[in-house]
Coordinates of C-alpha atoms in Angstrom, one line a residue:
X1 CA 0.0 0.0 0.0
X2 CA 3.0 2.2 -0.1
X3 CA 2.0 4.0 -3.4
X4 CA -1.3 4.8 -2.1
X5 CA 0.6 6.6 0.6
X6 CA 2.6 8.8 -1.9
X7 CA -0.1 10.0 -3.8
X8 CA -2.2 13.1 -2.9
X9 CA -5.5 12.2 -3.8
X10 CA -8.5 14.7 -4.9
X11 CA -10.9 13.2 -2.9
X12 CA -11.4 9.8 -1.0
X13 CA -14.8 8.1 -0.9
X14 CA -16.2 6.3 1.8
X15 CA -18.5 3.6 1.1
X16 CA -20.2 2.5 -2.1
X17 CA -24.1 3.2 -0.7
X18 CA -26.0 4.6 -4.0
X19 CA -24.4 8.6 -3.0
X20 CA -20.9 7.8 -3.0
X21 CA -21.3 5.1 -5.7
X22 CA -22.9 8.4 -8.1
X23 CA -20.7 10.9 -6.9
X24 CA -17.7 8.5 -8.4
X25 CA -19.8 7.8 -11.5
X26 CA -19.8 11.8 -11.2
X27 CA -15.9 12.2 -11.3
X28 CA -15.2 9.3 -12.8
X29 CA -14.0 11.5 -16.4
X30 CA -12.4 14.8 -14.3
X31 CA -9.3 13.9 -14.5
X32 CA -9.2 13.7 -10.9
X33 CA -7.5 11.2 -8.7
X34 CA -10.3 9.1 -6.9
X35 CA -9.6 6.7 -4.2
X36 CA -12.9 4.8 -3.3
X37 CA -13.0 2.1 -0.3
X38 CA -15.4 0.6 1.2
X39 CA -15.4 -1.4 4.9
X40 CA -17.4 -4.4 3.4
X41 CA -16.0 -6.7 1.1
X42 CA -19.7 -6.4 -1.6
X43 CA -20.3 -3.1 -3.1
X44 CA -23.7 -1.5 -2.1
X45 CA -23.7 -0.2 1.5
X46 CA -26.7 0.6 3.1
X47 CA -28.2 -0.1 -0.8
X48 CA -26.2 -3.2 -0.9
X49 CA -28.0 -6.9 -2.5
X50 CA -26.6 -9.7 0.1
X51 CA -26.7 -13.3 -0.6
X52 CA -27.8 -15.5 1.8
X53 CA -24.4 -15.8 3.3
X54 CA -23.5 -12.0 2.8
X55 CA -26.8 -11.7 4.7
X56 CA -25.8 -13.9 7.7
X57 CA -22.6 -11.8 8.2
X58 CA -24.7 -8.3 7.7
X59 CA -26.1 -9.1 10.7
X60 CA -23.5 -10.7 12.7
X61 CA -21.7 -7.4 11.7
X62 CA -24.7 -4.9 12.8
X63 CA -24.3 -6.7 16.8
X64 CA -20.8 -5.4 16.6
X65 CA -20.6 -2.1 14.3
X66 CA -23.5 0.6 15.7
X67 CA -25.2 1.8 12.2
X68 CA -26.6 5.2 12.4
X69 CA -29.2 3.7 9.6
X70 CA -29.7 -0.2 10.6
X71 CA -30.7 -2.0 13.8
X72 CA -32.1 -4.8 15.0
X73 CA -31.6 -7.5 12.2
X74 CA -32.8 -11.2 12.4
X75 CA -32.7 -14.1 10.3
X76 CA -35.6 -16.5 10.3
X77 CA -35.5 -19.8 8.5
X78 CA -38.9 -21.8 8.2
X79 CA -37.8 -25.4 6.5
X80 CA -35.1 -27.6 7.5
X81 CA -32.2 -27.8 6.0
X82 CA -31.5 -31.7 6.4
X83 CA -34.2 -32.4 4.2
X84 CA -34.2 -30.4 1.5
X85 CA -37.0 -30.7 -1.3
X86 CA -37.3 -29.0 -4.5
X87 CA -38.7 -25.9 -2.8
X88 CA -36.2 -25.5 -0.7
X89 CA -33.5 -23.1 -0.6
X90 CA -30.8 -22.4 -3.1
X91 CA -27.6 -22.0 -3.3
X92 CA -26.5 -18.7 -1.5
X93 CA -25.4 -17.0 -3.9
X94 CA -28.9 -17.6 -6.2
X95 CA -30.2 -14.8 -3.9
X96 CA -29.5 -11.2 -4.3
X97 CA -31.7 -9.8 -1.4
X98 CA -32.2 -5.8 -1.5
X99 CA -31.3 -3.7 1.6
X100 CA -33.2 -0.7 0.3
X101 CA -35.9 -1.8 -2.6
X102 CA -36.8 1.2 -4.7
X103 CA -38.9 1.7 -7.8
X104 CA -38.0 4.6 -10.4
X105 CA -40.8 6.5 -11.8
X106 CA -40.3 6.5 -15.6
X107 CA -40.7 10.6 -14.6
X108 CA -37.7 10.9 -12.2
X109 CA -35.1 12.7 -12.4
X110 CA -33.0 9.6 -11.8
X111 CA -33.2 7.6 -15.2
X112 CA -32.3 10.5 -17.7
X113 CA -29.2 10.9 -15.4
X114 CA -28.5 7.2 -15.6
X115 CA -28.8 7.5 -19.7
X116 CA -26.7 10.7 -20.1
X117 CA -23.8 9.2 -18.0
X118 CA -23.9 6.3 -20.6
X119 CA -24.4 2.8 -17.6
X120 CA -27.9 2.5 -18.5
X121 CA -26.0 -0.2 -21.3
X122 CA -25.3 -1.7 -18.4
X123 CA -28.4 -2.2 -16.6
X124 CA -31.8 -4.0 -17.5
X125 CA -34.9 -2.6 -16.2
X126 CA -37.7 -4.0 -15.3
X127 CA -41.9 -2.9 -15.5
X128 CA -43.4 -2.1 -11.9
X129 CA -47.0 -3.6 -12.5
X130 CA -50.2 -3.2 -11.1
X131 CA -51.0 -1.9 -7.8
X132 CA -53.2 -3.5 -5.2
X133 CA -55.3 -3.6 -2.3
X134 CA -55.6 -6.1 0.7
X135 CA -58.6 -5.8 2.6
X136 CA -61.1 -8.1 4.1
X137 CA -58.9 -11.3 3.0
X138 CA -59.5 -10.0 -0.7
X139 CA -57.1 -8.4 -3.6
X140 CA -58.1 -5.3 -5.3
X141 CA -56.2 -4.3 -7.9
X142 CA -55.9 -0.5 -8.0
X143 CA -57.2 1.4 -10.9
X144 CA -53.8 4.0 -12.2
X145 CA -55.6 5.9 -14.5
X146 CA -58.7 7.6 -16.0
X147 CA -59.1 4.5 -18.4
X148 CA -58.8 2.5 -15.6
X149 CA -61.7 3.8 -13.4
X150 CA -63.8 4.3 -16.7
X151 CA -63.7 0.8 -17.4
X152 CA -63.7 -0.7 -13.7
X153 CA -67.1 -2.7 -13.4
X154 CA -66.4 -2.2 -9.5
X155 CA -67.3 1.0 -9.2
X156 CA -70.5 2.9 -9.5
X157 CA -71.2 6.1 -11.1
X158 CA -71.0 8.3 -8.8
X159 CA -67.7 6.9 -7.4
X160 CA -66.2 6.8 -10.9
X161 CA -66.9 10.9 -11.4
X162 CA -65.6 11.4 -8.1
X163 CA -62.5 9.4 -8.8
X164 CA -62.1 11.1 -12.6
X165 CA -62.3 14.5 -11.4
X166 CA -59.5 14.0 -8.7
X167 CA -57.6 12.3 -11.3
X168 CA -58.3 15.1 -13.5
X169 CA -57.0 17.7 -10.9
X170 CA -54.1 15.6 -9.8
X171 CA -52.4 15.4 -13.3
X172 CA -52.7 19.0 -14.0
X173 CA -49.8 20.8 -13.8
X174 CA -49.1 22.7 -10.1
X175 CA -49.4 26.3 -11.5
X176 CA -52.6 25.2 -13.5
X177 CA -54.1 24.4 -10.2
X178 CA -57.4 26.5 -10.3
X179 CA -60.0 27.1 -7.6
X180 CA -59.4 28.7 -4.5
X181 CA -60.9 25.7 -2.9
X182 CA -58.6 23.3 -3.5
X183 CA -55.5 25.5 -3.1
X184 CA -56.7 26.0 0.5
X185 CA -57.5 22.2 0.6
X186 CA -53.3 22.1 0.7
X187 CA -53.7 22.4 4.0
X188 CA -55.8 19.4 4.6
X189 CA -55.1 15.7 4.8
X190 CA -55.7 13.8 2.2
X191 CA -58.7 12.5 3.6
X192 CA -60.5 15.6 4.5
X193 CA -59.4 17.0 0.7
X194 CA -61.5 13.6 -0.4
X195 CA -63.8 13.9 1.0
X196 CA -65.2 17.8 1.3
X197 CA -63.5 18.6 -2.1
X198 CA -64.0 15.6 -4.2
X199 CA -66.7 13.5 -2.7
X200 CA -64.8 10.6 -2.5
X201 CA -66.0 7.7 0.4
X202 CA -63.6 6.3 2.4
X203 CA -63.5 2.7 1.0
X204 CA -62.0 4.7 -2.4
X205 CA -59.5 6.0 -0.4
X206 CA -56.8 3.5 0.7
X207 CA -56.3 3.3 -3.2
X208 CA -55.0 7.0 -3.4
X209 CA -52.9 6.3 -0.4
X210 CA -51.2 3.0 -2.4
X211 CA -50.7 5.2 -5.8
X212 CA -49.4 8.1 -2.9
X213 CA -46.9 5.1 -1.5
X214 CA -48.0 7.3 1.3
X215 CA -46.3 5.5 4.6
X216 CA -49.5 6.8 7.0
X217 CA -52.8 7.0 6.7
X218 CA -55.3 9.2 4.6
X219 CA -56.0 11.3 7.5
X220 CA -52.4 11.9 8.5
X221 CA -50.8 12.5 5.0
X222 CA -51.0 16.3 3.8
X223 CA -53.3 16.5 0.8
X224 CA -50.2 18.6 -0.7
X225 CA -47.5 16.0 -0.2
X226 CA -49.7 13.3 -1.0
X227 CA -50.7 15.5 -4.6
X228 CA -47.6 15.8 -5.3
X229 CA -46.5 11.6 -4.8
X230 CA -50.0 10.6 -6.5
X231 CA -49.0 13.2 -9.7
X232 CA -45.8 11.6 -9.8
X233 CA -47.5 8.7 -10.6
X234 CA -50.1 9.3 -12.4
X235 CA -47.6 11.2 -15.0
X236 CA -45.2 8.3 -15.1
X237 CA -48.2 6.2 -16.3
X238 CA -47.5 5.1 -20.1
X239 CA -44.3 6.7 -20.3
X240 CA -41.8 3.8 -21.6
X241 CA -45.1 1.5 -22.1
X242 CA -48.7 1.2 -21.7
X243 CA -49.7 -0.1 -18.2
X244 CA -46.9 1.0 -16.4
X245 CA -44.9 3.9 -15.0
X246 CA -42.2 2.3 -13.1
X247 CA -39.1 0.2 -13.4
X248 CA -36.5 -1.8 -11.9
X249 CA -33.1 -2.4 -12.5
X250 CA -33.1 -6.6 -12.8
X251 CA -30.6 -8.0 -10.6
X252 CA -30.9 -6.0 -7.4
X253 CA -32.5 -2.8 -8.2
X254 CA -30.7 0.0 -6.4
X255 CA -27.6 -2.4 -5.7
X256 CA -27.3 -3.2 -9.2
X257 CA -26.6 0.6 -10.2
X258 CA -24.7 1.0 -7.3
X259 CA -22.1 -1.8 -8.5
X260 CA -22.6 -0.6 -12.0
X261 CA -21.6 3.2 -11.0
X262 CA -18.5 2.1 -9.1
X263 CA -17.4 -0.3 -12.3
X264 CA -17.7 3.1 -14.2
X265 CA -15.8 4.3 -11.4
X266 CA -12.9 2.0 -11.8
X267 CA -12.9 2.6 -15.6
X268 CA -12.3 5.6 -15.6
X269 CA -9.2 5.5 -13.6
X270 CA -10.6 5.5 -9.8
X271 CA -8.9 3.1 -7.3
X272 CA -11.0 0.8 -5.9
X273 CA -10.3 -0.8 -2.5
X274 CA -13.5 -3.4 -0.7
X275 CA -13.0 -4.5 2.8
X276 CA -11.0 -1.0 3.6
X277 CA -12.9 1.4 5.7
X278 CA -11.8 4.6 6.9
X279 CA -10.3 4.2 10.5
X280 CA -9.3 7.7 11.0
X281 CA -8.9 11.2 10.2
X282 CA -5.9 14.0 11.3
X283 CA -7.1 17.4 10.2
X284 CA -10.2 18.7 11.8
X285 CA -13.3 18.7 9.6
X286 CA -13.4 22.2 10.2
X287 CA -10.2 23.5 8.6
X288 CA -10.9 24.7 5.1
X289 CA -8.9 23.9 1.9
X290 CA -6.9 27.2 1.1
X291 CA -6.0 27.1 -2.6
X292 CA -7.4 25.4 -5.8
X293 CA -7.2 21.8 -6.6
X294 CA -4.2 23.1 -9.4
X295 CA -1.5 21.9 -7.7
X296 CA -1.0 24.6 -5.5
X297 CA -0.8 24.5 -1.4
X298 CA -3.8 23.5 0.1
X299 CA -4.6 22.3 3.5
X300 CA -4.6 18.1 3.5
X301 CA -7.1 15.6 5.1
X302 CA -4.4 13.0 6.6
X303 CA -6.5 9.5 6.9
X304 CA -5.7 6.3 8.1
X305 CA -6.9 3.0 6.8
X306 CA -8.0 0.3 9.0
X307 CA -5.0 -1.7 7.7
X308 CA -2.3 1.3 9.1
X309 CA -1.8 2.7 5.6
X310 CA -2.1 7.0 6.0
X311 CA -2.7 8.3 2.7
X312 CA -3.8 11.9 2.3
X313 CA -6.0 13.8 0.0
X314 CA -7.9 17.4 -0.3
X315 CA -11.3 16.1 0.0
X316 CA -13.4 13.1 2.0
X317 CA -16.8 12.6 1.4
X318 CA -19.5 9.5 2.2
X319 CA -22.3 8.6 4.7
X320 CA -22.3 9.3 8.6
X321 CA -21.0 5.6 9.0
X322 CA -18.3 5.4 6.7
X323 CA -16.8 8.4 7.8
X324 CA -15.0 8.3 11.5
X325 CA -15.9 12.3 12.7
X326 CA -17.4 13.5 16.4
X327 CA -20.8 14.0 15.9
X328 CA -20.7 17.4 16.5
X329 CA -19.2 17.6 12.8
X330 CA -22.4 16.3 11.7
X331 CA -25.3 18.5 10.4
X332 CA -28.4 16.2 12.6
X333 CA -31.3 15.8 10.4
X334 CA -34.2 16.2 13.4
X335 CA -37.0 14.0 12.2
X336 CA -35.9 10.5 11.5
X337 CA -38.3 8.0 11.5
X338 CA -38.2 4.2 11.7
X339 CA -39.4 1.9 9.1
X340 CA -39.7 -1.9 10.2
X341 CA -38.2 -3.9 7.5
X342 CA -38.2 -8.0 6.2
X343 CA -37.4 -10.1 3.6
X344 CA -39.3 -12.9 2.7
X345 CA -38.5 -15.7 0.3
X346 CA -41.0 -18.0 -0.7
X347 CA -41.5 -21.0 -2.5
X348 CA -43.7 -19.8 -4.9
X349 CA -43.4 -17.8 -8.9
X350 CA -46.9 -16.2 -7.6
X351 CA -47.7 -15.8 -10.9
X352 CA -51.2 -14.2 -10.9
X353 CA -49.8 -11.1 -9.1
X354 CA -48.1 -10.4 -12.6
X355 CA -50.3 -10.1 -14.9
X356 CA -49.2 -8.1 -18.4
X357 CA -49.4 -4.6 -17.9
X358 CA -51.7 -4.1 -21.1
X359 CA -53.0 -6.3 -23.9
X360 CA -49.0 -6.2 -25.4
X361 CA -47.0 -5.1 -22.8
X362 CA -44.3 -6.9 -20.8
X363 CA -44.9 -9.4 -18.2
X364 CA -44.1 -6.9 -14.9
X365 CA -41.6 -8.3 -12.3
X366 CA -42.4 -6.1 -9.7
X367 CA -45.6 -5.3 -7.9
X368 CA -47.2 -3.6 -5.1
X369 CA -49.6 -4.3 -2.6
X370 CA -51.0 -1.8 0.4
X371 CA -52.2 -4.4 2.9
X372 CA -55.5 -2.6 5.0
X373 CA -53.9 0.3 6.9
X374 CA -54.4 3.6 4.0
X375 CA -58.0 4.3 5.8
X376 CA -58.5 5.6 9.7
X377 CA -60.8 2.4 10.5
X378 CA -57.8 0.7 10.8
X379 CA -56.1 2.7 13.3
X380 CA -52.7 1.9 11.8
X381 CA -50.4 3.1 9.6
X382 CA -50.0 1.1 6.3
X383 CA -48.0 -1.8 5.4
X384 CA -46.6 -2.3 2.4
X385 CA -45.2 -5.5 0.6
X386 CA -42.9 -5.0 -2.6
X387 CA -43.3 -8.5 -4.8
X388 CA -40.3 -9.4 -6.9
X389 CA -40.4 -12.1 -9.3
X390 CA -38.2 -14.5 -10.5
X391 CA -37.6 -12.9 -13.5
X392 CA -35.6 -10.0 -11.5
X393 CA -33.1 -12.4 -10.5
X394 CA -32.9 -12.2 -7.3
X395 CA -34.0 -15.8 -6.4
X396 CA -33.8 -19.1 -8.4
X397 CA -37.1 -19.9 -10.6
X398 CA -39.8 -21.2 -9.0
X399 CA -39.7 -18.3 -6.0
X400 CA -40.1 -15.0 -5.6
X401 CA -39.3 -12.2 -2.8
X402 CA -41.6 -10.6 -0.5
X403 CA -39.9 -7.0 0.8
X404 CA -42.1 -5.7 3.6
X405 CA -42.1 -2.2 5.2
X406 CA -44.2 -0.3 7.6
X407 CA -43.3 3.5 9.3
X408 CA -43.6 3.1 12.6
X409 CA -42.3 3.7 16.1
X410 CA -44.3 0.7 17.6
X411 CA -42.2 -2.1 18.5
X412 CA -44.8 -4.4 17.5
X413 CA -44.8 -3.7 13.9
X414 CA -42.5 -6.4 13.3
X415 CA -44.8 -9.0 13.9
X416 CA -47.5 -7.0 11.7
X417 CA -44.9 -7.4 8.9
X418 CA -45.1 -11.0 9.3
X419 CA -48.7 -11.3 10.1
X420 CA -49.7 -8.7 6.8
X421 CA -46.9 -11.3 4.8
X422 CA -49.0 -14.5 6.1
X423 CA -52.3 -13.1 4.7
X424 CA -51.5 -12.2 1.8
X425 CA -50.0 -15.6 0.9
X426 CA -52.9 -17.1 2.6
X427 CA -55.1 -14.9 0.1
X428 CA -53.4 -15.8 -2.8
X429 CA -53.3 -19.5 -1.9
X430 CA -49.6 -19.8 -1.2
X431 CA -50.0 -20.8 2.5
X432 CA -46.9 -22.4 4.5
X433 CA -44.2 -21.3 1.1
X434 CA -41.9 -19.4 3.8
X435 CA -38.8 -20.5 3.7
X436 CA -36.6 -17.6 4.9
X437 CA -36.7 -14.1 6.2
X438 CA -34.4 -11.0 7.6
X439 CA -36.5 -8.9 9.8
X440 CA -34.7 -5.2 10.5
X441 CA -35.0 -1.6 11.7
X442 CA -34.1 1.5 9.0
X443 CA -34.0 5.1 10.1
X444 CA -34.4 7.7 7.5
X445 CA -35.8 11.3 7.1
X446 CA -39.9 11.8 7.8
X447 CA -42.0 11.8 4.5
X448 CA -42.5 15.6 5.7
X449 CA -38.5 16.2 5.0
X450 CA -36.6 16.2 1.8
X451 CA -33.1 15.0 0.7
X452 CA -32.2 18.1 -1.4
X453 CA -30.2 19.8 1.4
X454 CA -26.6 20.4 0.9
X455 CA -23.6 18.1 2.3
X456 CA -22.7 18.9 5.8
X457 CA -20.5 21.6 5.8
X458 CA -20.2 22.2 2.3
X459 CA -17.3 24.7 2.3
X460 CA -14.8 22.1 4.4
X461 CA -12.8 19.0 2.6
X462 CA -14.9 16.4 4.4
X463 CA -18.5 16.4 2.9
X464 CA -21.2 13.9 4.4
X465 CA -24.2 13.3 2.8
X466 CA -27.6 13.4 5.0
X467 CA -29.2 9.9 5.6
X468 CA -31.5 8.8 3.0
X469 CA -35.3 8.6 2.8
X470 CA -36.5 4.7 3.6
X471 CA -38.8 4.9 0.7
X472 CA -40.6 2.3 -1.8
X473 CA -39.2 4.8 -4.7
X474 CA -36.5 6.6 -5.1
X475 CA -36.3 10.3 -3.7
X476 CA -34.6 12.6 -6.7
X477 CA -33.2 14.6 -3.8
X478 CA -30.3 12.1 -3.5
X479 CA -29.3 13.0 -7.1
X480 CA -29.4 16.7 -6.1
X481 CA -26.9 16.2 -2.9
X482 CA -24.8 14.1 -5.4
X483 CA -24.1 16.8 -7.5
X484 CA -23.9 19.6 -4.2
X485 CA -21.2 17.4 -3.8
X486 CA -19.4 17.0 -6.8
X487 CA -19.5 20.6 -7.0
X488 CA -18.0 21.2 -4.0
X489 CA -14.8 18.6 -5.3
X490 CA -14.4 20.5 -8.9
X491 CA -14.7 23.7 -7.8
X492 CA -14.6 26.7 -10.3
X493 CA -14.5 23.7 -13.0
X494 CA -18.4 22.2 -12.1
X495 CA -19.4 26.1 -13.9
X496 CA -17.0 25.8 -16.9
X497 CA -18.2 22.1 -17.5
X498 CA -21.4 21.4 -16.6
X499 CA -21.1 17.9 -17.2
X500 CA -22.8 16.2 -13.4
X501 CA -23.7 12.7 -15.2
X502 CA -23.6 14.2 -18.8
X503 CA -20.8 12.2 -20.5
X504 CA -20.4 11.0 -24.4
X505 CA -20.5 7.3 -25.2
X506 CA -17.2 5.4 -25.1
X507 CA -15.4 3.7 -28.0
X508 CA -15.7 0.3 -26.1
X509 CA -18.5 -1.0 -23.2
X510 CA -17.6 -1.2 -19.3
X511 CA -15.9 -4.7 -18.8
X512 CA -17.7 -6.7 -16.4

């Protein structure tokens, strides 16, 4: 490790979670001199896909590392391993199990930025399907747009003009928004905005929450932050195909482009070092870099590896966990929230949760369901379960993944994970195909708080990006503190360029 010592490095990035991994995708043409480690020996971080084995040692490592993002992880196994039948478990690494499971809207920010920096050649994505409903031991597949409530024999009359005219005001754009009804109905919850506005009953309204991916109820989620969720979808609707408006990557969604950014990475000339973390640092966080990144002087973050190599460089940047500073360093964010995580695997392709999204469009291998929590009468806030099929390839053929989450501060909302996972196989006539599950804890910023504020002290060489959002689809703002970031790191050359994620093709594809 000697010549890693006697190089002076432009910036050294801790951890490959999905912020670091873009920020290198980011640099990765700038010339500059990128040393990217990572503490774990898989690329992902807190985004990371685990095999069964990776999984084990995740949490064996959470009992002895204290995350600032994950607690409380257990493994359950439900068949026995001494007689194994053809619906038993695979091999470990026939599993590629999602820390963070995220849909991209086709009308994100995310995916033009993942074209224009050319590793979208690199990835596969997948449709999101249909949406759906569990309530009263029976699966309701949620209408997604005007067609759709037009043509649902469900509903009646009255419930499809109330439905059509929200859907009608949702899709509008936010400065066409006309009376002065609804602009004071902003300050509403969703429900009440239903309701006195819309005329919509409550058994229409746990659907609104599932196309809202709202984590609480209707009568706790601002009609204005729900609007603004529910017109994200309802725009993405038909954008790469009819039927759908979201996507996957295949092979681990959010992992997958976290791998495929830090392969970018390494192409274009960064240093690349798994199962190195960043023990400690020797300049305060506080002492600012004095001259451009030209050569000149400037003030030098001395860090130390956790094998005893020292290596120095003018910026640091990565997640509060990745990066050993006093906490007093750290810009707080004040209203995390817990979200109650598992993953299931089951021994079942559940195909009839898949059906094409349109008379010729592609078999989804993702889909939703809100399981009986979007309406008050239920007293609880909503739990959600993600359905990935085999065709994502995350499990062998035959099986599929079940990724549960619910917001909440109850302790007990782990066992409502399992009991909302038990219903729905038990309403979809998969009943005892458990054969695994990881059950955690993942803090992240309230649905009230975005991810579009700056690094932590911006104008100092060690930038740390503020925890991410625990949401089913992925928050833009993380692209936005990517590029605060790379900004900060070119300096005066981020105006000249202007080039965050904008690159032209290479002569020759990413090696894998």
């Amino acid at each position: 490790m000697e010549s890693l010592s006697d190089e002076v490095w432009d910036v050294v990035i801790a951890g490959t979670s999905i912020p670091q991994s873009l920020l290198a995708l980011a640099l990765s043409r700038s010339g500059k001199k990128i040393l990217h480690v990572d503490r774990h020996a898989y690329y992902g971080g807190d985004d990371a896909g685990l095999s069964l084995d990776d999984a084990q040692s995740w949490v064996e490592d959470l009992r002895q590392f204290r995350s600032t993002v994950y607690k409380d992880a257990f493994i359950s196994r439900y068949t026995d391993d001494e007689s194994r039948t053809p619906s038993s478990l695979g091999p470990s690494r026939s599993y590629t199990l999602s820390l963070s499971p995220q849909i991209i809207y086709a009308k994100s920010e995310f995916l033009p930025s993942l074209v224009s920096s050319q590793i979208h050649t690199q990835l596969e994505f997948l449709a999101v399907g249909s949406f759906w409903v569990l309530d009263d031991g029976k699966l309701h597949k949620i209408p997604s747009t005007r067609e759709d409530v037009f043509n649902d024999e469900s509903l009646s009359m009255k419930d499809k003009r109330g439905l059509m005219k929200f859907l009608r005001y949702v899709i509008q754009e936010e400065e066409e928004s006309t009376t002065a009804s609804k602009e004071d109905s902003t300050s509403m919850s969703l429900k009440d905005a239903l309701t006195t506005e819309f005329k919509i009953p409550d058994s229409l309204q746990a659907p609104l929450v599932a196309l809202a991916l709202s984590p609480v109820p209707a009568d706790s989620v601002p009609f204005d932050k729900a609007l603004v969720r529910i017109r994200r979808h309802m725009k993405s609707m038909g954008h790469f195909g009819q039927g759908f408006g979201a996507v996957v990557a295949k092979y681990g969604g959010t992992a997958e482009i976290s791998q495929v950014a830090c392969r970018a990475g390494a192409v274009g000339g960064g240093v690349y070092l798994l199962g190195h973390a960043l023990q400690a640092l020797s300049a305060p966080a506080n002492t600012p870099v004095l001259a451009p990144l030209d050569g000149g002087d400037s003030t030098l973050v001395e860090c130390t590896l956790s094998d005893g190599t020292r290596i120095r460089t003018r910026y640091v940047a990565g997640n509060r966990d990745d990066i050993p500073i006093s906490k007093d360093v750290v810009e707080e964010v004040a209203s995390l929230c817990t979200t109650w995580r598992s993953i299931h695997i089951i021994a079942d392709p559940l195909k009839s949760m898949f059906p094409p999204t349109s008379e010729n469009g592609p078999i989804p291998a993702v889909t939703i369901v809100l399981v009986n929590g979007g309406t008050p009468e239920h007293g609880k806030d909503p739990v959600y379960l993600q359905i990935h099929s085999e065709d994502t390839g995350e499990c062998p053929a035959g099986q599929c993944l079940i990724y549960a989450s619910v917001v909440s501060e109850d302790a007990s909302s782990e066992d409502r994970l399992e009991d909302a996972v038990r219903l729905f196989l038990d309403t979809v006539g998969a009943k005892d195909t458990l054969l695994w599950s990881l059950s955690y804890r993942a803090l992240g910023p309230a649905i009230d708080r975005t991810f579009n504020s700056p690094p932590s002290r911006k104008h100092t060489p060690v930038i740390i990006f503020p925890p991410k959002p625990q949401d089913i689809a992925f928050d833009d703002g993380i692209l936005h503190a990517v590029n605060d970031a790379w900004q900060v790191i070119m300096g005066s050359e981020a105006a000249t360029r202007s080039t965050f994620l904008r690159f032209e093709e290479r002569d020759t594809e990413l090696e894998d």
